[in-house]
PDB file of N, CA and C in Angstrom:
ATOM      1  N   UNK A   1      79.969  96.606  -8.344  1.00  0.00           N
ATOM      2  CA  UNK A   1      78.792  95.833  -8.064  1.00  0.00           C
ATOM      3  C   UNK A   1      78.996  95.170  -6.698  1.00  0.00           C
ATOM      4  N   UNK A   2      77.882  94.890  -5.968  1.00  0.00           N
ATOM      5  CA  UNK A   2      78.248  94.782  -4.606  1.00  0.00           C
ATOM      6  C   UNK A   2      76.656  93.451  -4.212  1.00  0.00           C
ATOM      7  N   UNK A   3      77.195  92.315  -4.418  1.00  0.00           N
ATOM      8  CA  UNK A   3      76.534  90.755  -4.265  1.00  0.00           C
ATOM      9  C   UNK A   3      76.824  90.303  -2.857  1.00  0.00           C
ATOM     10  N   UNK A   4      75.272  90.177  -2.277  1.00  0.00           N
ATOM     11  CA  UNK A   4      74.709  89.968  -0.981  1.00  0.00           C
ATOM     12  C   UNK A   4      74.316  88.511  -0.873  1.00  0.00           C
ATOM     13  N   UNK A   5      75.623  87.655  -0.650  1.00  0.00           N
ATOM     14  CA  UNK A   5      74.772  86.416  -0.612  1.00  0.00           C
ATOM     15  C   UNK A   5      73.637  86.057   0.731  1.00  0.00           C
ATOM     16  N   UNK A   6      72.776  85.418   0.559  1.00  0.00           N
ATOM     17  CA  UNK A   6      71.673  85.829   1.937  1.00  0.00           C
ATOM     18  C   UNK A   6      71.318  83.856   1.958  1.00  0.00           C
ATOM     19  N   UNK A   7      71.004  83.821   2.843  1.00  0.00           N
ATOM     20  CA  UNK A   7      70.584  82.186   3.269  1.00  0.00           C
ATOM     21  C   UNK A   7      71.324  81.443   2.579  1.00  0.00           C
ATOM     22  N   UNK A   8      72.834  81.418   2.727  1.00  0.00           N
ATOM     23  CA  UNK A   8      73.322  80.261   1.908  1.00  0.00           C
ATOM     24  C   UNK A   8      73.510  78.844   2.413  1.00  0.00           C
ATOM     25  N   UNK A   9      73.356  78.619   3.830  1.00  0.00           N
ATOM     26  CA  UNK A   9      73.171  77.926   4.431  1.00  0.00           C
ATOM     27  C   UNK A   9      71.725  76.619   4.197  1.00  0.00           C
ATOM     28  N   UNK A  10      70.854  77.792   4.879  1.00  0.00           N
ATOM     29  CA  UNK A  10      69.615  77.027   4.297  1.00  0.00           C
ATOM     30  C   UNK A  10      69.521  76.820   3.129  1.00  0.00           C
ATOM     31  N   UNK A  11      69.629  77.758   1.993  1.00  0.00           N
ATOM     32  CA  UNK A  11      69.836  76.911   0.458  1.00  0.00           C
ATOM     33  C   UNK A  11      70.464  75.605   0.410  1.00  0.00           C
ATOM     34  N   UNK A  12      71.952  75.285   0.586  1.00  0.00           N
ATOM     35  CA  UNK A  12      72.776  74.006   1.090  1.00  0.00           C
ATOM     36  C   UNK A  12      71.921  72.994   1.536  1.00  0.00           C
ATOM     37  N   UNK A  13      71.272  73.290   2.749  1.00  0.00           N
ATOM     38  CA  UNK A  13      70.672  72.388   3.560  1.00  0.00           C
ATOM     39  C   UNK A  13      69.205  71.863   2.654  1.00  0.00           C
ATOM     40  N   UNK A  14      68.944  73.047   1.463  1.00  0.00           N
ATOM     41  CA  UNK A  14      67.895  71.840   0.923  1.00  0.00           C
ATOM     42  C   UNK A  14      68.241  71.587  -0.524  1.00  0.00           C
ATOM     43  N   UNK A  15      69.732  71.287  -0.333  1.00  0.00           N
ATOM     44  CA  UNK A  15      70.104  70.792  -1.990  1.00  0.00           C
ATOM     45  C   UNK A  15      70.352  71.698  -2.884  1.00  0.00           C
ATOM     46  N   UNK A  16      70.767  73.359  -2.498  1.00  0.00           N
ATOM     47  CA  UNK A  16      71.098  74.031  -3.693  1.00  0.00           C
ATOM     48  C   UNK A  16      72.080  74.657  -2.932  1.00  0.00           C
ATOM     49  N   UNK A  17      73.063  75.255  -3.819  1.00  0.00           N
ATOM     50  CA  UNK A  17      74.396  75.520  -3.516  1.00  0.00           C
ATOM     51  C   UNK A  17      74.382  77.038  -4.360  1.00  0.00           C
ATOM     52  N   UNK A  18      74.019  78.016  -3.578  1.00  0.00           N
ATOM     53  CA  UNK A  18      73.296  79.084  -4.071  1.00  0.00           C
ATOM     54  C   UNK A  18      74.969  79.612  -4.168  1.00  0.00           C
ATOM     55  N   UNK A  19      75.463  79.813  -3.147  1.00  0.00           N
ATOM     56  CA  UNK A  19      77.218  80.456  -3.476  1.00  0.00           C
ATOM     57  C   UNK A  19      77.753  79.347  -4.515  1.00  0.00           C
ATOM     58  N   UNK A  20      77.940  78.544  -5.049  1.00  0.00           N
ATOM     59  CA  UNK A  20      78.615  78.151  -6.344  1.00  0.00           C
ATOM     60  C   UNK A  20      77.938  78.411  -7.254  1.00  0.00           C
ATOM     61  N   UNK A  21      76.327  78.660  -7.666  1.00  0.00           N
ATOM     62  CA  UNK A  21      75.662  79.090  -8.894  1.00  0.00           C
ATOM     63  C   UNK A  21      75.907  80.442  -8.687  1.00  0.00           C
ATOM     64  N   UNK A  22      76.098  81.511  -8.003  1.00  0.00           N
ATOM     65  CA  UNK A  22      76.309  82.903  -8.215  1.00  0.00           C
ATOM     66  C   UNK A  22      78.179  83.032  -8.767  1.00  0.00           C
ATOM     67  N   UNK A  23      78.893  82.357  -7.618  1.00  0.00           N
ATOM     68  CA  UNK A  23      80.359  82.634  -8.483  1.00  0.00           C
ATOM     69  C   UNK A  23      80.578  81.839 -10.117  1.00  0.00           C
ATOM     70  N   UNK A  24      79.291  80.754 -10.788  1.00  0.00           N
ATOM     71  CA  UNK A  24      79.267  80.451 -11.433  1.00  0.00           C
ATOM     72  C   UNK A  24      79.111  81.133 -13.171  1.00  0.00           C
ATOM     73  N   UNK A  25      77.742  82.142 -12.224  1.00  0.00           N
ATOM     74  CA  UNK A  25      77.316  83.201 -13.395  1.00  0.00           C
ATOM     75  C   UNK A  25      78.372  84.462 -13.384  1.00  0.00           C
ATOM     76  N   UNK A  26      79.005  84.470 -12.106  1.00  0.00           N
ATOM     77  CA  UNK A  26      79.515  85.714 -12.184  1.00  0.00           C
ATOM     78  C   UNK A  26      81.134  85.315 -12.953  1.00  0.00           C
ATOM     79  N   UNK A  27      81.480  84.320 -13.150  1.00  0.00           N
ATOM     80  CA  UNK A  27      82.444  83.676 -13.993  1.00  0.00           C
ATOM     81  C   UNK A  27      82.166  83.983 -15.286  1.00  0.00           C
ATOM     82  N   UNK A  28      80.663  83.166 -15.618  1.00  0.00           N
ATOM     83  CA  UNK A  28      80.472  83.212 -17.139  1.00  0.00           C
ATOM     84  C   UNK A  28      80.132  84.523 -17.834  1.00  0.00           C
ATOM     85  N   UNK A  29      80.488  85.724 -16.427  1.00  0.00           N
ATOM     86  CA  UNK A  29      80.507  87.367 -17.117  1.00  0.00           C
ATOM     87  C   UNK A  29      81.253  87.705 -16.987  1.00  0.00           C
ATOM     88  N   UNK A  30      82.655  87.321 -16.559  1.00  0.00           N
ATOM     89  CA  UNK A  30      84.210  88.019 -16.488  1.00  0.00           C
ATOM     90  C   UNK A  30      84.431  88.035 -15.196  1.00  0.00           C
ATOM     91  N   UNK A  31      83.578  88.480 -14.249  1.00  0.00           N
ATOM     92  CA  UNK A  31      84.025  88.475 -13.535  1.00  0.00           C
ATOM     93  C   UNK A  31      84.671  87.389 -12.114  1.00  0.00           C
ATOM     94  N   UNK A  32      86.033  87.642 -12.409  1.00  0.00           N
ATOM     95  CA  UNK A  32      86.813  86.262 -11.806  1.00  0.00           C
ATOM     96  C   UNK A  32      88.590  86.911 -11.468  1.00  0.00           C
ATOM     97  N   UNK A  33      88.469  88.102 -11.362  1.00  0.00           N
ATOM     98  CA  UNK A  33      89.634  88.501 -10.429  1.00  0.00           C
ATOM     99  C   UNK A  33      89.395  89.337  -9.302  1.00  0.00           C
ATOM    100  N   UNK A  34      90.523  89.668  -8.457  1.00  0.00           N
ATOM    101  CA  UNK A  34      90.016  90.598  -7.665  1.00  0.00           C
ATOM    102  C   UNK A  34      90.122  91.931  -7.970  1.00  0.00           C
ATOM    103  N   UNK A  35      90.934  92.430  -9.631  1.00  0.00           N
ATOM    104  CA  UNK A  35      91.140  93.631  -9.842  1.00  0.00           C
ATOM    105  C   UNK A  35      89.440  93.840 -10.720  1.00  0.00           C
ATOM    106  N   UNK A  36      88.627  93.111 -10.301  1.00  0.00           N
ATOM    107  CA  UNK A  36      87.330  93.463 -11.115  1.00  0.00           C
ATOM    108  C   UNK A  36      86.215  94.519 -10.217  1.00  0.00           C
ATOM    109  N   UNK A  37      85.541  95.019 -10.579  1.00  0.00           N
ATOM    110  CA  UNK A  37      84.578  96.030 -10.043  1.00  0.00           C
ATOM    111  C   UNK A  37      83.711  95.417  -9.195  1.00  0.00           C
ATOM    112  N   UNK A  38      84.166  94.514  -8.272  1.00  0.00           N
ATOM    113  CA  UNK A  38      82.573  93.699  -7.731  1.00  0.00           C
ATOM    114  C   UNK A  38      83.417  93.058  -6.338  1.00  0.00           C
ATOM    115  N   UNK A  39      81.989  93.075  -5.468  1.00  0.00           N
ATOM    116  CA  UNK A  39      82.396  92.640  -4.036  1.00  0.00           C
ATOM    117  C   UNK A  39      81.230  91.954  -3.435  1.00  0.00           C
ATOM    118  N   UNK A  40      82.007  90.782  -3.173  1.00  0.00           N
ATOM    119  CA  UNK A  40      80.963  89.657  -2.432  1.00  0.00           C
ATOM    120  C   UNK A  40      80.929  89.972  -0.880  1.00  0.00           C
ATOM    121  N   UNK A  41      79.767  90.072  -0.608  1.00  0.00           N
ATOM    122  CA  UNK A  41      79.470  90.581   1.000  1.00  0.00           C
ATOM    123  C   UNK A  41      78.783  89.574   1.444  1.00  0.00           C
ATOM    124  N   UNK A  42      78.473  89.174   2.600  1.00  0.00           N
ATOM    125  CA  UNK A  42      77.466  88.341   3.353  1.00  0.00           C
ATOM    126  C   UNK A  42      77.673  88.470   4.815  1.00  0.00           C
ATOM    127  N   UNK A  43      76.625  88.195   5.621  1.00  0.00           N
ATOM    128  CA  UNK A  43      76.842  88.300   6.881  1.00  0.00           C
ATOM    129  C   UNK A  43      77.240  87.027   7.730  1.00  0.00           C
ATOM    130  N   UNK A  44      76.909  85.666   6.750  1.00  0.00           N
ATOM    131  CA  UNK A  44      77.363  84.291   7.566  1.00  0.00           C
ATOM    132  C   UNK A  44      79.195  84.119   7.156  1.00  0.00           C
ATOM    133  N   UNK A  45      79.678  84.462   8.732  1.00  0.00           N
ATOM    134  CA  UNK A  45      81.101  84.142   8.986  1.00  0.00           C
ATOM    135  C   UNK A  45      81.473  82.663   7.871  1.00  0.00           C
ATOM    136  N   UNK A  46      81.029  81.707   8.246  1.00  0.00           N
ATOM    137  CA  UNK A  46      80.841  80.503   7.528  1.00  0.00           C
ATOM    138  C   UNK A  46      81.017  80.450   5.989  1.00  0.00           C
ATOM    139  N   UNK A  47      79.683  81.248   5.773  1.00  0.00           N
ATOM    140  CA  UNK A  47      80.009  81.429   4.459  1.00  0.00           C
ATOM    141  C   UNK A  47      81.036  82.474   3.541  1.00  0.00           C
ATOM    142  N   UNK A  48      81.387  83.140   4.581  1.00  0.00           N
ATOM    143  CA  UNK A  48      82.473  84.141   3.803  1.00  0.00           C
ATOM    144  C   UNK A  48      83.928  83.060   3.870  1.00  0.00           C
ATOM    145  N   UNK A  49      84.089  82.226   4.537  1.00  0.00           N
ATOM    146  CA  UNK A  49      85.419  81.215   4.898  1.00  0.00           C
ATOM    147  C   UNK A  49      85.300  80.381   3.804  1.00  0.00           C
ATOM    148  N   UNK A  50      83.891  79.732   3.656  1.00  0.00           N
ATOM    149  CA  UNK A  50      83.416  79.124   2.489  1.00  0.00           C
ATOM    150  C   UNK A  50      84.237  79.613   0.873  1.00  0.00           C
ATOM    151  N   UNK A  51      83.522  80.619   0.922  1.00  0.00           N
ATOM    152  CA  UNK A  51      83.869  81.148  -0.577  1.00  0.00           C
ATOM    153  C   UNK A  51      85.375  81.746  -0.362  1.00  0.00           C
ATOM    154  N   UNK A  52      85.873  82.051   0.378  1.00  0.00           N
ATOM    155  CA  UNK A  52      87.520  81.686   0.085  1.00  0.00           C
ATOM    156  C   UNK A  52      88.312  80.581   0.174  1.00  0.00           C
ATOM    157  N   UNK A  53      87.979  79.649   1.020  1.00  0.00           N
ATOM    158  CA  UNK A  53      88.976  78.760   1.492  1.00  0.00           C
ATOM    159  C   UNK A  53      88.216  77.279   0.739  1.00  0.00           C
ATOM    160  N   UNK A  54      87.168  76.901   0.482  1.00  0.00           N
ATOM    161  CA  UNK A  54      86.800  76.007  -0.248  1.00  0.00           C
ATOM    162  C   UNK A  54      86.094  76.262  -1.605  1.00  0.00           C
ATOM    163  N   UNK A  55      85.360  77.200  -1.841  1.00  0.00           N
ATOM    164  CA  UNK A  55      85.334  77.285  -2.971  1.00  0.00           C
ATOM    165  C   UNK A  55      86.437  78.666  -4.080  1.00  0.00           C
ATOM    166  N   UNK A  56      87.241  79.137  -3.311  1.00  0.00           N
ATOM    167  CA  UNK A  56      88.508  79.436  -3.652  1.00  0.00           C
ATOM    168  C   UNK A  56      88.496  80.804  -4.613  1.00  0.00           C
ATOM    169  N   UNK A  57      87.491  81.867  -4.208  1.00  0.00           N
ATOM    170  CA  UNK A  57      87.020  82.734  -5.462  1.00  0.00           C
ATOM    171  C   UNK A  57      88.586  84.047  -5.270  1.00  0.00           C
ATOM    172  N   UNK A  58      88.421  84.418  -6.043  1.00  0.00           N
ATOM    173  CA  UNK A  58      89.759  85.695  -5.928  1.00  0.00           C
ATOM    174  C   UNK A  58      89.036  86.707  -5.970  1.00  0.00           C
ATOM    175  N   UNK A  59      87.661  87.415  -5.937  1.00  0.00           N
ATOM    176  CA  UNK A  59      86.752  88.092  -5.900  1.00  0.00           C
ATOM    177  C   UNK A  59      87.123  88.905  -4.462  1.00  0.00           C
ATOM    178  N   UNK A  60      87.102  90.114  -4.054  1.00  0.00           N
ATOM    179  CA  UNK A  60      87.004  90.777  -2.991  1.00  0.00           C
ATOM    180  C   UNK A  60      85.649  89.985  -2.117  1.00  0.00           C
ATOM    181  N   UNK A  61      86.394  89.602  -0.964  1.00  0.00           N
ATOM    182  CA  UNK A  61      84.974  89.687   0.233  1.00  0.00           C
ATOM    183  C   UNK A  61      84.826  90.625   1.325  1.00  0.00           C
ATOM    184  N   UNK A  62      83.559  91.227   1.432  1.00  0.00           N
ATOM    185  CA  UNK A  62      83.162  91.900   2.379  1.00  0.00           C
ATOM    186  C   UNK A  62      82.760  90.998   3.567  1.00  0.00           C
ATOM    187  N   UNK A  63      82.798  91.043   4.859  1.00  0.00           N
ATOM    188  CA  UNK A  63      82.018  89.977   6.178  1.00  0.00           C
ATOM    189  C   UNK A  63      81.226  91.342   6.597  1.00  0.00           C
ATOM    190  N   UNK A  64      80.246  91.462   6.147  1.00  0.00           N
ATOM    191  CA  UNK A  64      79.315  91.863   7.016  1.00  0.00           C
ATOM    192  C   UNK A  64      78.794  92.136   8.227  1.00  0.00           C
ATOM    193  N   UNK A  65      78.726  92.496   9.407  1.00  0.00           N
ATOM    194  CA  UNK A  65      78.795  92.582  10.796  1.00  0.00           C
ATOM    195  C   UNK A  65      77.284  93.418  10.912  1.00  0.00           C
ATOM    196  N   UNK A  66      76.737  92.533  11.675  1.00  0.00           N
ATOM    197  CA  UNK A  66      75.497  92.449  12.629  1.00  0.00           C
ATOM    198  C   UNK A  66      75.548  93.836  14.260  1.00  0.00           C
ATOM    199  N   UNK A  67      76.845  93.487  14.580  1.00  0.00           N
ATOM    200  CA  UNK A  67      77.206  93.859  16.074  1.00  0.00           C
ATOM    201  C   UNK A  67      78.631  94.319  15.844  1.00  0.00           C
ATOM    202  N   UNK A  68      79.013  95.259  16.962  1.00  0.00           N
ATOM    203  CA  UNK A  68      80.489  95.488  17.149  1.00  0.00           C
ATOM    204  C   UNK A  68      81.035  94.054  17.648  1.00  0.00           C
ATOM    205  N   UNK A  69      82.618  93.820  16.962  1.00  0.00           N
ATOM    206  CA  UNK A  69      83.709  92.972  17.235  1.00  0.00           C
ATOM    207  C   UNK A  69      84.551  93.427  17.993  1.00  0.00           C
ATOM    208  N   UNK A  70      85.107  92.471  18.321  1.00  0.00           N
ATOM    209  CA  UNK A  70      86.981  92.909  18.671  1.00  0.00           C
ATOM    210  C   UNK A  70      87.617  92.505  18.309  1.00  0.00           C
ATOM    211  N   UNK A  71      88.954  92.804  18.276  1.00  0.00           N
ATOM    212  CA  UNK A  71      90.462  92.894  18.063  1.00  0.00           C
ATOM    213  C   UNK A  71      90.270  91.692  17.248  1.00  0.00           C
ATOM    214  N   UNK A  72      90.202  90.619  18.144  1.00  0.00           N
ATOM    215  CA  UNK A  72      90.184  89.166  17.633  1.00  0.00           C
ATOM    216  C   UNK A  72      89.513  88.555  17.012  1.00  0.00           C
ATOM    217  N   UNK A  73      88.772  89.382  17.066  1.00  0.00           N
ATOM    218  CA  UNK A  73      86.964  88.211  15.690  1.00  0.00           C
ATOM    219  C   UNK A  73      87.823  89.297  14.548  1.00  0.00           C
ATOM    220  N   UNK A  74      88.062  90.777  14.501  1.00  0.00           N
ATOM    221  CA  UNK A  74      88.475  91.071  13.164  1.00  0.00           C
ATOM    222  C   UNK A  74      89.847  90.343  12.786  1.00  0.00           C
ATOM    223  N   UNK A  75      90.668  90.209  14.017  1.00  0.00           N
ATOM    224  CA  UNK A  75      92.086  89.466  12.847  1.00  0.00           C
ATOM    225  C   UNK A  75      91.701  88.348  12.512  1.00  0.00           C
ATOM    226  N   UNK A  76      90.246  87.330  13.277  1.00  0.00           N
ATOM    227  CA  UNK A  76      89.792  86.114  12.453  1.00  0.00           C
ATOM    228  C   UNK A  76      89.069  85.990  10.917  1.00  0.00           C
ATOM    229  N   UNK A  77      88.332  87.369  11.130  1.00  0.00           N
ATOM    230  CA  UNK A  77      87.564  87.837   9.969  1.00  0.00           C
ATOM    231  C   UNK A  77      88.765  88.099   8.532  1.00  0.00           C
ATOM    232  N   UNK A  78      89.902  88.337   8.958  1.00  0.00           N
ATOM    233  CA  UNK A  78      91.126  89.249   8.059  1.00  0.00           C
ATOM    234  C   UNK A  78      91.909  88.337   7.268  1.00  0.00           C
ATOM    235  N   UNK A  79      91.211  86.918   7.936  1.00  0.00           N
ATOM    236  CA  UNK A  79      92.267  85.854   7.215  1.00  0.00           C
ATOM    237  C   UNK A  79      91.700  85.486   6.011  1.00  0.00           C
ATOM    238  N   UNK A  80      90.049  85.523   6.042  1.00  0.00           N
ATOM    239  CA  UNK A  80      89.312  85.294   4.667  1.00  0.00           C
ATOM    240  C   UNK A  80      88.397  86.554   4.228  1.00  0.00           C
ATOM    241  N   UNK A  81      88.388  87.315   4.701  1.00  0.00           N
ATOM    242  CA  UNK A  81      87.627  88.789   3.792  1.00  0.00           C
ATOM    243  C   UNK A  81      88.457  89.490   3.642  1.00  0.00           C
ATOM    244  N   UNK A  82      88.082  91.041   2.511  1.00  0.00           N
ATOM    245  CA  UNK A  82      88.795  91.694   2.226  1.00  0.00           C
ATOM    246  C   UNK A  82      88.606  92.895   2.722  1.00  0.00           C
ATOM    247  N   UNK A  83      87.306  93.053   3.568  1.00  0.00           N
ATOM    248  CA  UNK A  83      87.508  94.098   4.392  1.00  0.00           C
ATOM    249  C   UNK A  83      86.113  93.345   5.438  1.00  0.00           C
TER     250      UNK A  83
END
């Protein structure tokens, strides 16, 4: 399964915390390791740092890319996604 978080930002900004109610439900269905069938993708850098480093999921992350990177945005990208 492959979960696209989209405006999580603006959700935040008007009082809903759309990435903790999705790793919430996706808890209360098993899924909560990274050996599970499912991959969190999004395109906000922010929010992919988010859901590893503060809200702490063990879930595979995808970072999404808009544009070609380099060298250095991917070894920045490598510290919190999984591909």
């Amino acid at each position: 399964m492959y979960v696209e978080f989209k405006g999580a930002a603006e959700h935040r900004a008007e009082g809903l915390d759309l990435s903790r109610a999705i790793l919430d439900v996706l808890t209360e269905y098993g899924y909560d390791s990274a050996e599970d069938h499912i991959y969190l993708q999004c395109f906000d850098e922010a929010e992919v740092r988010r859901l590893r480093k503060e809200l702490k999921t063990p879930l595979l992350i995808i970072q999404l890319l808009a544009t070609p990177v380099d060298a250095a945005k991917l070894k920045s990208i490598a510290e919190v996604a999984d591909g």
